[in-house]
Every structure is written in C-alpha cells, then in structure tokens.
Amino acid sequence: MMRLARLALVMASTLTFASTALAQQQPDTAQMSVGEISNQIATLQTEYDNFSDTVATLQREEQQLREQLQSLRERNRELEQQRQAALEEMNNRYQQLVDDPSIDIAGAQEAYKEAVMAHQQNKEDIKTQVQLVSAKSREVEEARVSKHSLINEIETLKDQRNVARVERLQSEFNRSGELEVSQSIVCDREETLSQCETRGKLLAKQKASKQYLEQTLADLSEPELARENLDRVSPNVQILGSKTVSDGFSGQGNYGVKMGVELRGQLPQSQACTLLDIDTRYCAVKKTANNGKADEQVVDSSVMHPLTIRSNVYDDEVMIDGVSYGSTPIEVMLPGGEHEVEVIKYGYSTYNDVIKLKDAQSIRAELEKSEYSFTRGEKIQDILYRDVRGPELVVVPSGKFKMGDLVGNGLPNERPVTTESIERPFGVSDTEITVASFREFINDTAYVTEAEKNGSCAALESGTPKFDDSMNWRNPGFSQSENSPVVCVSANDAKAYAQWLTEKSGYNYSLPNEAQWEYAARAGTESDFWWGNDVGFGKANCRNCGSDWSNVSTAPVGSFQRNPWGLFDTVGNAWEWTQSDNGFVVRGGAWNFAPSLARVSTRMELPEDFSSNYIGFRVIRAQ
C-alpha cells in the first residue's frame, strides 16, 4: 500500500509540474520573431504528442488500481470467512473447556485474534485503495484537460505567428533603399534633346522601380509564397529621390544616363494577408489621418444614408452586419461606411455583398433555387407535453459529401478524406440545446448530471485545467442566459436528454453521428468554414474571433448567421457531442479555443463521461 501511495504522489507531482511548465511557456509573443514562435509551437507540439502517451499511461495505471481494489474486495470475503471459522473454533473450544478445564484454548484465541486483525487491515487497505483510484481518476481528467489546453495554445500561437508574419512582411517590404541604374535610349527625330533626356531619366526611374520590386521580393523571408500570390495584390514602389551620376549624348543621337534612385516599397496592410495567403483578419486596416486626410478615402460614419434592398423571391430574410431586418423589400437608414449585406431563403443560394455606403443606394438580390429545395414543412417542433415543445429542427436532405480535411489545414485525425452517404433526410436542432430546454428535462425527470454528482466539470484558466465542485450546467463558471447553450454536460447526459425527447414525443431522437454532423455543418460546401477558408472577424464565437463573447463565455444561441441549411453556431460557441465508430467525438470548436479548431472537419475524441464548460450538444430526429 505504501508503494502505491508513493506512486500516486509522484504522478500528481508530475502533472502539477506539467501544468506549471505549460503556464510558464506562454511568452510575450508580441516581442518574439516568427522563428521564435515557430520554435515555441514545435516545443508544444512535442509535448502534445507526448501527452497522448501520458493519458494512455494514466488510464492503464487507473485500471491497475481498480483491479487491485477488486482483488482486495475479493480478499475481504475470504478473510471474513476465515474470521467466522476462527470464531466458531474458539467457541467450540470454550464449550469443551466447560466440560474439561484442563483444555488449552490459547491457540484458538490467537487464531481468532489474527483473523480479526487481518480482516480489519484489509478493510483499511480497501479504504486506501478507493482513495488512490479516485485520485488517479482525477489525474486522468486533468491530463485530458491539459491536452486540450496544449492544442489550444498551439493553435493560438499559430495565430500569433501569422500576425508576426504580417508584421515581418510589412517591415521587409516597406523599407527604403537605393539603386544605381543605367539607361540608354535612341532619341526620336521629332523630340528635342531636352525631351529625349527627360524620357531617358523617366525610363531609368521605371527600371529602378521594377528592379527594386524584384529585389524586395527576392529578399523576403517567404519569397516563393509571395511570388505565387503576387498577381492578387498591387504593391507599389515610391521614388523618394534621384540624382544623375552621369549622362550624355552620342554622335548617333543616343542618350545614356546613370542614375542613383532612392526608393521605398509600399504594400498596403490589407494586401499583406493576400500575399501570404492567410486570413484577412490578421490584416485589419486602420485608417489614420494625414494632414486632415486619411490614407484611404474616409466615409463619414456620422451621416445616415438610405439603403433599399429588393429580391426576386418572397419570404426571405435580410441580414445586415449580422442583424436581421426582416423580408424584402426593405428600406433602412445606415451610417456611412462598409456594411455586409446578405439575403437568405432556404432552398435558394444566399446573396452576399459588401457595400461602401456613402450615398443613397439600392440593391437587387437575385437568388437562385438550390439543389436541395425545402418546402414549408422544413421546420419541425414536436409537442412534448402540455405547452412544452421540443427543440426547433431543420430538415437536412439525403445526399453524398466528402468528409474530412478537404483543404489541407487539418490535424492527422481528420484524414484520409472519405465520401459518405446520408441515406435518409433527418431533422437537426437548428441551435445547440439551450439552458432553458435542458431545464425542462431536469424539471420533468429530476435527472442529476455527472458533473453535479462527481464535481467533474472541467475548465481552462490561463491554459491550466481546473475542476471546481461547484461548476455544473447551472453554474459553468460564467454568466449564461436561458438562451445560452447548455454546457458542463457529458455525452451520457446528452443521451439521457435525447432519450427523454424520444419518450415524450414518440419520435426517435439521438445525438448525431460524425457524418451527420459534418454533413449538416458543411451545408453543401467544401471549405474549412461554411462561408470560406478564412474565419473572418465577428462571424463566430471563438478565441480571438472578434465577437463580444470571444474567450469570455458562450454566446446566446443564434447570435450569428445561419449556415445555408439553416443551422446556427456550427462554428465555435461550444463543442458539440457526436457519436463515432469508436466512442464519442466533439466537433465545431468553442468560445475559448483557437479559430483553426473550429473548422468543420476538426474532431476531438473524449470519453462519454467527460464534462466541461466548453462542450454542449445538439440533437437529431429521424423522419
């Protein structure tokens, strides 16, 4: 027993050291170069890879402790039988002593004493072993959350590396330098010598500009990538000054000039991301005044302008900057500046446009009927009992799709890509299950979640795993409304909720399997996010994604735009439980996880009894 106790102490110390080391390894990346951040990522990636072995080792040790506990319990039954036998023998000896006082009963007494002591010691060993099993189980949970923290920090560092790449590119491109160039031209018969000289010097400056751009591109830290994307941007070279080193005319009417030219590269910040082929959110353009004028044309945001929107369909939905304004035709007053306009109707392609509003403007949105046409029966909401209704469902059609990392940005467990078939249409809750919906289930059944029973809801605080006995779906560690996604629920809790829906409605509810979830989340697309390969800014609730809730808490469901098939929050907010061939997997990313982990193909395998304040779920219903 002492050996096991020492082993538990060593493992607990190891995990504490790992968590502390992780916290200490978060440097001020704003002061780090791209190479230094890359080295930090490589270090953490090695730790992440090793953590898989750590979790597996801890699980084996937990199983060994449980087996030892079972052996002690079986031993307890044997010792109880031995104690009973010793007691019976001693009682027999006492009876014989009454008839024959010369009989020695000391041996029987000693045997009974030893049997009692062995039984009591075994009980103490069982008590100690139960504590060791409990401690080891908690170590396993902490190791799992530490692993989540590591992958989250890795992806966050990748974001920070992209910021550093942009800053490095800007520094390398927008630098000043000097070139000396020579230019010879043949003077035109119709131009004067002065005109020929002016033309020759102009051509020399153009030559210098071209050479400087070529030299700048060659000297970049990522020249190959920049050249691949050069045709998508419009970098400039500014001539700061020039001087003639030598010039002169030949007898044949030729003019030659050698010039020293001072130049500076000019790459707009908004184009740096395009040149590096990364998400434009890393290159937010800040307009700064220059002698009363902005670097770019400034639109007065204090002036309101009318915007009229019409479409070729009825019963559609107009979204402006993520806010619904109802159906077309509409006329709204908006401040001057850029606005994102979307017109949505189920069964039709979505109209998207970004406008710069600086006067009255009209838009005519043309929506085309999509391959998957929904009827007015596309929305389903079952009555459970009295006036209580189930979650609102959206019908997803049958079909085939490519599943996995289609773009090449994914993790190893997202490959290989496979073609999956969805044989039958199904209904899927258009939002993650809310606190209010889960409360109806609890009130009707008196169900107690695993986190409430075991105090096992996990959280990440500054990259360190935390378990708080007071944290559960009612109190996940941050403020939630009734319309927020329920979290701190395990896959077992989610299955119990789905079973309750089945019993109350008479229809078959369940958690989606991985293929059903990804099919519905993709909504016919083949990009990392249903709107494209860049997460953008303010489009979802994930770490550093630009929403009011990013890295703070979950957002109320439906706070962001639906995907083309009518589902909210398939990107970020809360990871969602799904069923896989080998157990349970969470999908979709969360409010405190990096954007790259919210891609549609990202997957994280977890045991069905795991709970955390960044995991919720949605349900499906068979037709």
mmCIF file of N, CA and C in Angstrom, residues 332-412:
data_model
loop_
_atom_site.group_PDB
_atom_site.id
_atom_site.type_symbol
_atom_site.label_atom_id
_atom_site.label_comp_id
_atom_site.label_asym_id
_atom_site.label_seq_id
_atom_site.Cartn_x
_atom_site.Cartn_y
_atom_site.Cartn_z
ATOM 1 N N VAL A 332 -33.763 50.885 -45.161
ATOM 2 C CA VAL A 332 -33.233 51.188 -43.837
ATOM 3 C C VAL A 332 -32.260 52.348 -43.941
ATOM 4 N N MET A 333 -32.068 53.036 -42.833
ATOM 5 C CA MET A 333 -31.086 54.111 -42.745
ATOM 6 C C MET A 333 -29.860 53.569 -42.020
ATOM 7 N N LEU A 334 -28.702 53.666 -42.655
ATOM 8 C CA LEU A 334 -27.466 53.136 -42.076
ATOM 9 C C LEU A 334 -26.378 54.203 -42.099
ATOM 10 N N PRO A 335 -25.446 54.133 -41.135
ATOM 11 C CA PRO A 335 -24.327 55.086 -41.159
ATOM 12 C C PRO A 335 -23.407 54.800 -42.341
ATOM 13 N N GLY A 336 -22.733 55.832 -42.822
ATOM 14 C CA GLY A 336 -21.801 55.668 -43.918
ATOM 15 C C GLY A 336 -20.687 54.712 -43.546
ATOM 16 N N GLY A 337 -20.169 54.008 -44.543
ATOM 17 C CA GLY A 337 -19.094 53.053 -44.310
ATOM 18 C C GLY A 337 -19.413 51.699 -44.908
ATOM 19 N N GLU A 338 -18.592 50.710 -44.579
ATOM 20 C CA GLU A 338 -18.769 49.362 -45.114
ATOM 21 C C GLU A 338 -19.826 48.586 -44.346
ATOM 22 N N HIS A 339 -20.658 47.860 -45.079
ATOM 23 C CA HIS A 339 -21.684 47.010 -44.470
ATOM 24 C C HIS A 339 -21.753 45.698 -45.242
ATOM 25 N N GLU A 340 -21.929 44.605 -44.508
ATOM 26 C CA GLU A 340 -22.087 43.284 -45.121
ATOM 27 C C GLU A 340 -23.569 42.968 -45.244
ATOM 28 N N VAL A 341 -24.013 42.731 -46.467
ATOM 29 C CA VAL A 341 -25.434 42.500 -46.753
ATOM 30 C C VAL A 341 -25.616 41.065 -47.225
ATOM 31 N N GLU A 342 -26.594 40.375 -46.650
ATOM 32 C CA GLU A 342 -26.921 39.013 -47.057
ATOM 33 C C GLU A 342 -28.434 38.877 -47.152
ATOM 34 N N VAL A 343 -28.896 38.191 -48.193
ATOM 35 C CA VAL A 343 -30.316 37.883 -48.341
ATOM 36 C C VAL A 343 -30.421 36.363 -48.405
ATOM 37 N N ILE A 344 -31.224 35.786 -47.498
ATOM 38 C CA ILE A 344 -31.256 34.334 -47.295
ATOM 39 C C ILE A 344 -32.685 33.815 -47.481
ATOM 40 N N LYS A 345 -32.800 32.702 -48.164
ATOM 41 C CA LYS A 345 -34.061 31.957 -48.192
ATOM 42 C C LYS A 345 -33.709 30.495 -48.327
ATOM 43 N N TYR A 346 -34.278 29.673 -47.457
ATOM 44 C CA TYR A 346 -33.996 28.243 -47.517
ATOM 45 C C TYR A 346 -34.400 27.689 -48.875
ATOM 46 N N GLY A 347 -33.534 26.856 -49.418
ATOM 47 C CA GLY A 347 -33.785 26.288 -50.734
ATOM 48 C C GLY A 347 -33.241 27.132 -51.849
ATOM 49 N N TYR A 348 -32.627 28.264 -51.526
ATOM 50 C CA TYR A 348 -32.060 29.158 -52.527
ATOM 51 C C TYR A 348 -30.622 29.508 -52.160
ATOM 52 N N SER A 349 -29.832 29.875 -53.182
ATOM 53 C CA SER A 349 -28.476 30.347 -52.922
ATOM 54 C C SER A 349 -28.550 31.656 -52.138
ATOM 55 N N THR A 350 -27.545 31.888 -51.289
ATOM 56 C CA THR A 350 -27.512 33.103 -50.474
ATOM 57 C C THR A 350 -26.842 34.233 -51.246
ATOM 58 N N TYR A 351 -27.456 35.421 -51.191
ATOM 59 C CA TYR A 351 -26.854 36.611 -51.803
ATOM 60 C C TYR A 351 -25.944 37.271 -50.772
ATOM 61 N N ASN A 352 -24.679 37.518 -51.152
ATOM 62 C CA ASN A 352 -23.714 38.160 -50.271
ATOM 63 C C ASN A 352 -23.078 39.346 -50.987
ATOM 64 N N ASP A 353 -22.903 40.447 -50.267
ATOM 65 C CA ASP A 353 -22.212 41.597 -50.834
ATOM 66 C C ASP A 353 -21.693 42.473 -49.701
ATOM 67 N N VAL A 354 -20.564 43.103 -49.930
ATOM 68 C CA VAL A 354 -20.043 44.109 -49.012
ATOM 69 C C VAL A 354 -20.091 45.446 -49.732
ATOM 70 N N ILE A 355 -20.843 46.381 -49.205
ATOM 71 C CA ILE A 355 -21.014 47.675 -49.856
ATOM 72 C C ILE A 355 -20.324 48.765 -49.040
ATOM 73 N N LYS A 356 -19.893 49.807 -49.714
ATOM 74 C CA LYS A 356 -19.383 51.003 -49.041
ATOM 75 C C LYS A 356 -20.432 52.085 -49.235
ATOM 76 N N LEU A 357 -21.182 52.337 -48.194
ATOM 77 C CA LEU A 357 -22.322 53.243 -48.269
ATOM 78 C C LEU A 357 -21.846 54.676 -48.035
ATOM 79 N N LYS A 358 -22.010 55.520 -49.051
ATOM 80 C CA LYS A 358 -21.648 56.932 -48.914
ATOM 81 C C LYS A 358 -22.708 57.846 -49.515
ATOM 82 N N ASP A 359 -23.816 57.235 -49.963
ATOM 83 C CA ASP A 359 -24.956 57.976 -50.502
ATOM 84 C C ASP A 359 -26.135 57.006 -50.534
ATOM 85 N N ALA A 360 -27.293 57.488 -50.982
ATOM 86 C CA ALA A 360 -28.434 56.593 -51.131
ATOM 87 C C ALA A 360 -28.085 55.486 -52.127
ATOM 88 N N GLN A 361 -28.477 54.233 -51.802
ATOM 89 C CA GLN A 361 -28.097 53.103 -52.644
ATOM 90 C C GLN A 361 -29.217 52.072 -52.673
ATOM 91 N N SER A 362 -29.378 51.387 -53.815
ATOM 92 C CA SER A 362 -30.367 50.322 -53.963
ATOM 93 C C SER A 362 -29.668 49.044 -54.384
ATOM 94 N N ILE A 363 -30.178 47.915 -53.866
ATOM 95 C CA ILE A 363 -29.630 46.602 -54.195
ATOM 96 C C ILE A 363 -30.763 45.716 -54.682
ATOM 97 N N ARG A 364 -30.512 44.980 -55.757
ATOM 98 C CA ARG A 364 -31.439 43.967 -56.248
ATOM 99 C C ARG A 364 -30.750 42.618 -56.103
ATOM 100 N N ALA A 365 -31.223 41.795 -55.183
ATOM 101 C CA ALA A 365 -30.621 40.493 -54.914
ATOM 102 C C ALA A 365 -31.307 39.426 -55.749
ATOM 103 N N GLU A 366 -30.530 38.720 -56.544
ATOM 104 C CA GLU A 366 -31.053 37.623 -57.354
ATOM 105 C C GLU A 366 -30.651 36.301 -56.704
ATOM 106 N N LEU A 367 -31.654 35.553 -56.209
ATOM 107 C CA LEU A 367 -31.403 34.278 -55.547
ATOM 108 C C LEU A 367 -31.808 33.144 -56.474
ATOM 109 N N GLU A 368 -30.943 32.155 -56.631
ATOM 110 C CA GLU A 368 -31.224 31.014 -57.484
ATOM 111 C C GLU A 368 -31.646 29.821 -56.638
ATOM 112 N N LYS A 369 -32.597 29.050 -57.167
ATOM 113 C CA LYS A 369 -33.072 27.867 -56.448
ATOM 114 C C LYS A 369 -31.939 26.864 -56.334
ATOM 115 N N SER A 370 -31.685 26.371 -55.107
ATOM 116 C CA SER A 370 -30.564 25.464 -54.883
ATOM 117 C C SER A 370 -30.965 24.027 -55.183
ATOM 118 N N GLU A 371 -29.945 23.159 -55.166
ATOM 119 C CA GLU A 371 -30.168 21.741 -55.458
ATOM 120 C C GLU A 371 -31.106 21.105 -54.441
ATOM 121 N N TYR A 372 -30.995 21.548 -53.167
ATOM 122 C CA TYR A 372 -31.823 20.974 -52.110
ATOM 123 C C TYR A 372 -32.922 21.977 -51.769
ATOM 124 N N SER A 373 -34.093 21.736 -52.282
ATOM 125 C CA SER A 373 -35.200 22.664 -52.084
ATOM 126 C C SER A 373 -36.064 22.198 -50.916
ATOM 127 N N PHE A 374 -36.207 23.067 -49.931
ATOM 128 C CA PHE A 374 -37.052 22.754 -48.780
ATOM 129 C C PHE A 374 -38.459 23.284 -49.015
ATOM 130 N N THR A 375 -39.426 22.571 -48.474
ATOM 131 C CA THR A 375 -40.802 23.037 -48.553
ATOM 132 C C THR A 375 -41.152 23.760 -47.266
ATOM 133 N N ARG A 376 -42.422 24.149 -47.137
ATOM 134 C CA ARG A 376 -42.835 24.821 -45.908
ATOM 135 C C ARG A 376 -42.844 23.867 -44.722
ATOM 136 N N GLY A 377 -42.713 22.580 -44.948
ATOM 137 C CA GLY A 377 -42.606 21.615 -43.857
ATOM 138 C C GLY A 377 -41.183 21.412 -43.381
ATOM 139 N N GLU A 378 -40.266 22.302 -43.788
ATOM 140 C CA GLU A 378 -38.852 22.138 -43.455
ATOM 141 C C GLU A 378 -38.575 22.327 -41.970
ATOM 142 N N LYS A 379 -39.417 23.075 -41.243
ATOM 143 C CA LYS A 379 -39.228 23.303 -39.812
ATOM 144 C C LYS A 379 -40.104 22.328 -39.024
ATOM 145 N N ILE A 380 -39.522 21.704 -37.998
ATOM 146 C CA ILE A 380 -40.238 20.739 -37.163
ATOM 147 C C ILE A 380 -40.048 21.128 -35.707
ATOM 148 N N GLN A 381 -41.124 21.076 -34.938
ATOM 149 C CA GLN A 381 -41.012 21.261 -33.491
ATOM 150 C C GLN A 381 -42.091 20.418 -32.814
ATOM 151 N N ASP A 382 -41.684 19.353 -32.168
ATOM 152 C CA ASP A 382 -42.624 18.419 -31.565
ATOM 153 C C ASP A 382 -43.154 18.950 -30.230
ATOM 154 N N ILE A 383 -44.430 18.650 -29.971
ATOM 155 C CA ILE A 383 -45.014 18.947 -28.661
ATOM 156 C C ILE A 383 -44.661 17.801 -27.713
ATOM 157 N N LEU A 384 -44.071 18.107 -26.572
ATOM 158 C CA LEU A 384 -43.647 17.076 -25.629
ATOM 159 C C LEU A 384 -44.752 16.769 -24.615
ATOM 160 N N TYR A 385 -45.265 17.785 -23.957
ATOM 161 C CA TYR A 385 -46.388 17.643 -23.043
ATOM 162 C C TYR A 385 -46.882 19.039 -22.699
ATOM 163 N N ARG A 386 -48.184 19.142 -22.431
ATOM 164 C CA ARG A 386 -48.817 20.436 -22.143
ATOM 165 C C ARG A 386 -48.366 21.464 -23.180
ATOM 166 N N ASP A 387 -47.805 22.579 -22.729
ATOM 167 C CA ASP A 387 -47.346 23.609 -23.664
ATOM 168 C C ASP A 387 -45.839 23.568 -23.866
ATOM 169 N N VAL A 388 -45.206 22.470 -23.451
ATOM 170 C CA VAL A 388 -43.758 22.347 -23.596
ATOM 171 C C VAL A 388 -43.439 21.736 -24.957
ATOM 172 N N ARG A 389 -42.585 22.428 -25.705
ATOM 173 C CA ARG A 389 -42.188 21.954 -27.026
ATOM 174 C C ARG A 389 -40.725 21.541 -27.033
ATOM 175 N N GLY A 390 -40.402 20.656 -27.949
ATOM 176 C CA GLY A 390 -39.012 20.236 -28.117
ATOM 177 C C GLY A 390 -38.218 21.280 -28.874
ATOM 178 N N PRO A 391 -36.943 21.012 -29.110
ATOM 179 C CA PRO A 391 -36.118 21.972 -29.854
ATOM 180 C C PRO A 391 -36.619 22.126 -31.292
ATOM 181 N N GLU A 392 -36.428 23.308 -31.851
ATOM 182 C CA GLU A 392 -36.812 23.538 -33.239
ATOM 183 C C GLU A 392 -35.811 22.850 -34.148
ATOM 184 N N LEU A 393 -36.314 22.079 -35.113
ATOM 185 C CA LEU A 393 -35.477 21.281 -36.002
ATOM 186 C C LEU A 393 -35.543 21.816 -37.427
ATOM 187 N N VAL A 394 -34.463 21.614 -38.169
ATOM 188 C CA VAL A 394 -34.407 21.922 -39.594
ATOM 189 C C VAL A 394 -34.184 20.619 -40.339
ATOM 190 N N VAL A 395 -34.934 20.389 -41.408
ATOM 191 C CA VAL A 395 -34.790 19.160 -42.186
ATOM 192 C C VAL A 395 -33.538 19.243 -43.044
ATOM 193 N N VAL A 396 -32.706 18.220 -42.963
ATOM 194 C CA VAL A 396 -31.497 18.102 -43.783
ATOM 195 C C VAL A 396 -31.745 16.989 -44.797
ATOM 196 N N PRO A 397 -31.522 17.246 -46.090
ATOM 197 C CA PRO A 397 -31.836 16.237 -47.110
ATOM 198 C C PRO A 397 -30.810 15.111 -47.132
ATOM 199 N N SER A 398 -31.155 14.024 -47.791
ATOM 200 C CA SER A 398 -30.195 12.942 -48.013
ATOM 201 C C SER A 398 -29.208 13.378 -49.094
ATOM 202 N N GLY A 399 -28.099 12.672 -49.186
ATOM 203 C CA GLY A 399 -27.108 13.011 -50.201
ATOM 204 C C GLY A 399 -25.746 12.448 -49.872
ATOM 205 N N LYS A 400 -24.773 12.780 -50.720
ATOM 206 C CA LYS A 400 -23.384 12.361 -50.527
ATOM 207 C C LYS A 400 -22.506 13.583 -50.328
ATOM 208 N N PHE A 401 -21.397 13.401 -49.608
ATOM 209 C CA PHE A 401 -20.461 14.506 -49.421
ATOM 210 C C PHE A 401 -19.083 13.963 -49.086
ATOM 211 N N LYS A 402 -18.080 14.823 -49.261
ATOM 212 C CA LYS A 402 -16.712 14.482 -48.880
ATOM 213 C C LYS A 402 -16.493 14.907 -47.437
ATOM 214 N N MET A 403 -16.001 13.959 -46.625
ATOM 215 C CA MET A 403 -15.844 14.186 -45.188
ATOM 216 C C MET A 403 -14.363 14.169 -44.819
ATOM 217 N N GLY A 404 -13.952 15.166 -44.028
ATOM 218 C CA GLY A 404 -12.569 15.230 -43.568
ATOM 219 C C GLY A 404 -11.906 16.524 -43.997
ATOM 220 N N ASP A 405 -10.587 16.546 -43.925
ATOM 221 C CA ASP A 405 -9.796 17.746 -44.216
ATOM 222 C C ASP A 405 -9.657 17.912 -45.729
ATOM 223 N N LEU A 406 -10.558 18.672 -46.339
ATOM 224 C CA LEU A 406 -10.556 18.856 -47.792
ATOM 225 C C LEU A 406 -9.577 19.936 -48.233
ATOM 226 N N VAL A 407 -9.197 20.829 -47.322
ATOM 227 C CA VAL A 407 -8.386 21.993 -47.682
ATOM 228 C C VAL A 407 -6.902 21.767 -47.431
ATOM 229 N N GLY A 408 -6.573 20.924 -46.430
ATOM 230 C CA GLY A 408 -5.179 20.679 -46.106
ATOM 231 C C GLY A 408 -4.684 21.399 -44.884
ATOM 232 N N ASN A 409 -5.614 21.989 -44.097
ATOM 233 C CA ASN A 409 -5.228 22.709 -42.883
ATOM 234 C C ASN A 409 -5.447 21.888 -41.619
ATOM 235 N N GLY A 410 -5.819 20.614 -41.770
ATOM 236 C CA GLY A 410 -6.305 19.853 -40.632
ATOM 237 C C GLY A 410 -5.242 19.083 -39.870
ATOM 238 N N LEU A 411 -5.716 18.406 -38.825
ATOM 239 C CA LEU A 411 -4.888 17.559 -37.979
ATOM 240 C C LEU A 411 -4.911 16.129 -38.530
ATOM 241 N N PRO A 412 -3.981 15.289 -38.098
ATOM 242 C CA PRO A 412 -3.912 13.925 -38.656
ATOM 243 C C PRO A 412 -5.199 13.130 -38.514
#
